[in-house]
Coordinates of C-alpha atoms in Angstrom, one line a residue:
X1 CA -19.4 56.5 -19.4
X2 CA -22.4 55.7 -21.2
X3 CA -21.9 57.8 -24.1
X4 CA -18.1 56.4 -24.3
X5 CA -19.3 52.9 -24.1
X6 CA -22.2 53.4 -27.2
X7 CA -19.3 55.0 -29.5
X8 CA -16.5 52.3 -28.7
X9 CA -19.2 49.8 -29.7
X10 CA -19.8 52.0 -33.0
X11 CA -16.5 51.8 -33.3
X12 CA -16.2 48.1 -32.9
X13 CA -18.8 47.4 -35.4
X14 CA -17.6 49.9 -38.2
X15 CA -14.8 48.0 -37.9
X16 CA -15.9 44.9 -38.1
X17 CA -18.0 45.8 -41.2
X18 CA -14.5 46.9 -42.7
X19 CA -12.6 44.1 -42.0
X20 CA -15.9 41.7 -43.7
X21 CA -15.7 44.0 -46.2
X22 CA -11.5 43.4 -47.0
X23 CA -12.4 39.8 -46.9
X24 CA -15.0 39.7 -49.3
X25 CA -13.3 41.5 -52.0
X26 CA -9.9 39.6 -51.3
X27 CA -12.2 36.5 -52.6
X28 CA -13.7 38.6 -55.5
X29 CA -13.3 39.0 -58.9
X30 CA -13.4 43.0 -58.8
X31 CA -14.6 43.2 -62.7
X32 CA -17.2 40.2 -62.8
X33 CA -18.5 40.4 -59.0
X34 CA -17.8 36.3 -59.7
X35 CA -15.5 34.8 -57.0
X36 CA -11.4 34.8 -58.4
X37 CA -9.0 32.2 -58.5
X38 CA -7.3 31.9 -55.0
X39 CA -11.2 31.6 -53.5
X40 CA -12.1 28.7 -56.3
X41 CA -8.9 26.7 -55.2
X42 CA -9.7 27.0 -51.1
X43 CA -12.6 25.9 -51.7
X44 CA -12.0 22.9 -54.6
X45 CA -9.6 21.9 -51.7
X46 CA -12.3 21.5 -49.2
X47 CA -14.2 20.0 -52.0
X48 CA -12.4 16.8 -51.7
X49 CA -11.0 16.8 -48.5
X50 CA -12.6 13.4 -46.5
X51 CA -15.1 12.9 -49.6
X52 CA -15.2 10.4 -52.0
X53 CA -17.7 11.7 -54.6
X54 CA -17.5 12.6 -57.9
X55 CA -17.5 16.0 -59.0
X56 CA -17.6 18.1 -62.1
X57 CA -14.8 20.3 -63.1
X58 CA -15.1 23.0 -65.8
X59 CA -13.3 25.2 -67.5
X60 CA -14.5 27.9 -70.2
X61 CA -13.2 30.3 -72.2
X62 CA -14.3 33.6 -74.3
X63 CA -14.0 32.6 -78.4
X64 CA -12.5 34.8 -80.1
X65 CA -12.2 37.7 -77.0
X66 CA -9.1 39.4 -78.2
X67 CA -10.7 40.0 -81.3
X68 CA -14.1 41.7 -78.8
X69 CA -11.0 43.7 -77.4
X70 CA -9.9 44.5 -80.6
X71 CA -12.6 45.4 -82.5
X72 CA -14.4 47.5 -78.9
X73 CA -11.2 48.5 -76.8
X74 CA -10.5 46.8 -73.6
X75 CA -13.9 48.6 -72.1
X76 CA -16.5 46.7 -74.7
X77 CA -13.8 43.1 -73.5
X78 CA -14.5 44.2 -69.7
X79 CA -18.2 44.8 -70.9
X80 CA -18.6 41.0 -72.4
X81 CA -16.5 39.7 -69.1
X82 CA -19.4 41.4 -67.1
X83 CA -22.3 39.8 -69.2
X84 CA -20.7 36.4 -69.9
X85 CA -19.9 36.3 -65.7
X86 CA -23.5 37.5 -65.2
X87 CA -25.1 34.5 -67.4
X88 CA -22.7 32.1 -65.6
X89 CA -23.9 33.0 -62.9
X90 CA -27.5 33.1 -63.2
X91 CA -27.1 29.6 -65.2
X92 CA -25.2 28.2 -62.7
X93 CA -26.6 30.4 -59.3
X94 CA -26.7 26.8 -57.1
X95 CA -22.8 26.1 -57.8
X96 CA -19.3 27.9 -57.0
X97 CA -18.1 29.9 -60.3
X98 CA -14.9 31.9 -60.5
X99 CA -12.8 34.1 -63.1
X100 CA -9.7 32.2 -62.5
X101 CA -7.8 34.2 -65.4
X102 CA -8.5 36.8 -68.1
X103 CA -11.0 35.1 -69.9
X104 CA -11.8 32.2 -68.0
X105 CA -13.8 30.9 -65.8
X106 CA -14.1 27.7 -63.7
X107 CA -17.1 26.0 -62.5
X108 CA -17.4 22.7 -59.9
X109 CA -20.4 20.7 -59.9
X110 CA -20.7 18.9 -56.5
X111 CA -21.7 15.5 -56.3
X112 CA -22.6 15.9 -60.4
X113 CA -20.9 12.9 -62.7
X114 CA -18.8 14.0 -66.0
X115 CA -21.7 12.8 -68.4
X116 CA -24.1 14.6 -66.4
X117 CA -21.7 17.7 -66.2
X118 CA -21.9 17.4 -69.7
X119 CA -25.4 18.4 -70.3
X120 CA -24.9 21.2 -68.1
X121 CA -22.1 22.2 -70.1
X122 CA -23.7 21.9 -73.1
X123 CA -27.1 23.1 -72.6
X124 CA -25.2 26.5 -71.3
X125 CA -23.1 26.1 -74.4
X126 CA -26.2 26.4 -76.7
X127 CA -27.6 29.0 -74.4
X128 CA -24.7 31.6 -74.8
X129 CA -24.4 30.9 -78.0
X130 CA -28.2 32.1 -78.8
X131 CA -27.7 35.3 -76.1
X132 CA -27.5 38.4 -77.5
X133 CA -24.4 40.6 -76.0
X134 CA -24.6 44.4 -75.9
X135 CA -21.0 45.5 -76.5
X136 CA -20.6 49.4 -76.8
X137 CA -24.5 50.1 -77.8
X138 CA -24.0 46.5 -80.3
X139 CA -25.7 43.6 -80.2
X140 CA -23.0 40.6 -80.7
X141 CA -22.7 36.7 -80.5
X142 CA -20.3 35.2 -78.1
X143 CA -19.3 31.0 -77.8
X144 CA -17.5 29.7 -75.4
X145 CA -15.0 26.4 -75.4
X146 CA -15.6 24.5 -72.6
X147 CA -13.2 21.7 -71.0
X148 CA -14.4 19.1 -68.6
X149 CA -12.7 17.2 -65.8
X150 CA -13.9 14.2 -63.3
X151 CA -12.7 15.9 -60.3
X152 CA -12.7 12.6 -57.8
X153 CA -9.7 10.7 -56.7
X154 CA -7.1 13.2 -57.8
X155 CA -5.7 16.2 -56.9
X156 CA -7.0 19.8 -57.8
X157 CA -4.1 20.6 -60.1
X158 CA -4.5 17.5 -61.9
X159 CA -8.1 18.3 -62.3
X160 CA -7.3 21.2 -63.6
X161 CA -4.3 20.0 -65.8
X162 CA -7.6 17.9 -67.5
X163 CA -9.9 20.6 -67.7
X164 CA -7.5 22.7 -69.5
X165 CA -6.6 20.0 -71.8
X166 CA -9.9 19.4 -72.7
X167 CA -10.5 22.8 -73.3
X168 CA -7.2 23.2 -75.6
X169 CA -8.9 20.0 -77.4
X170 CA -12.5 22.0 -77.4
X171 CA -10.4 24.9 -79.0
X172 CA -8.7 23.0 -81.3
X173 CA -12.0 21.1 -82.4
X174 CA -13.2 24.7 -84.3
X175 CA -14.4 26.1 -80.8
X176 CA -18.0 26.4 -79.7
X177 CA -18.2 22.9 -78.1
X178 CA -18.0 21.0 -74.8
X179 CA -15.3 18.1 -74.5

């Protein structure tokens, strides 16, 4: 009885692990570790739910990354996903940062005003800009254009809908720069 009892709670707990384990990686970017799109929308919701607070949105993209694809196969693109999400991340460890498409990420600053967000942004900016990649055994440069967004008083997808715009603008401006 004993004996039955201990492996049923075995049991219980490997499965438990299991299911924490499914849930994790259904929130997870599976190439970057970084959290994915459907987790960075749940919790943007939240975000403003009952709060009135303003927040930074951002949006960034990889210059130039189907020419890294290109020039290293999709391997040395995967390679500077993994480094760029890894700098993100360390830059940015105190906020929520998702891959929210191929090469993009997106990044909410609580309770951070746009003009503050924009130092963030840019001070990141010039700090990617100086790293030195290792792509395939090479050492490359890799910018980013980033698009910002007061993320207040509106809706997520309108936050968004600015972000990206800001970012088309960013691209559009010669790249390498924070609008």
């Amino acid at each position: 009885m004993n004996e039955e009892f201990h492996c049923r709670v075995l049991q219980t707990m490997e499965q438990l692990s299991l299911i924490s384990d499914i849930k994790e990686s259904a929130h997870r970017d599976h190439l970057t570790g970084l959290h994915n799109r459907r987790y960075f929308y749940q919790y943007a919701e939240k975000l403003l739910k009952g709060k009135n607070q303003k927040n930074t949105l951002a949006l960034l993209d990889i210059d130039f990354f189907k020419n890294i694809n290109d020039t290293f196969g999709h391997e040395g693109g995967d390679q500077a996903l993994k480094q760029v999400g890894s700098l993100i991340r360390s830059t940015f460890s105190n906020f929520t940062v998702a891959r929210v498409g191929g090469e993009e990420f997106a990044i909410i600053l609580p309770e951070i005003e746009l003009e503050r967000g924009r130092e963030y942004f840019e001070a990141f900016r010039k700090k990617m800009a100086s790293y030195d990649f290792s792509i395939s055994d090479k050492s490359i440069k890799i910018t980013t254009s980033i698009g910002l967004a007061d993320f207040q008083d509106t809706s997520l997808t309108q936050a968004m809908r600015v972000a990206d715009k800001a970012l088309y603008q960013a691209k559009s401006q010669g790249r390498n720069c924070v609008v």
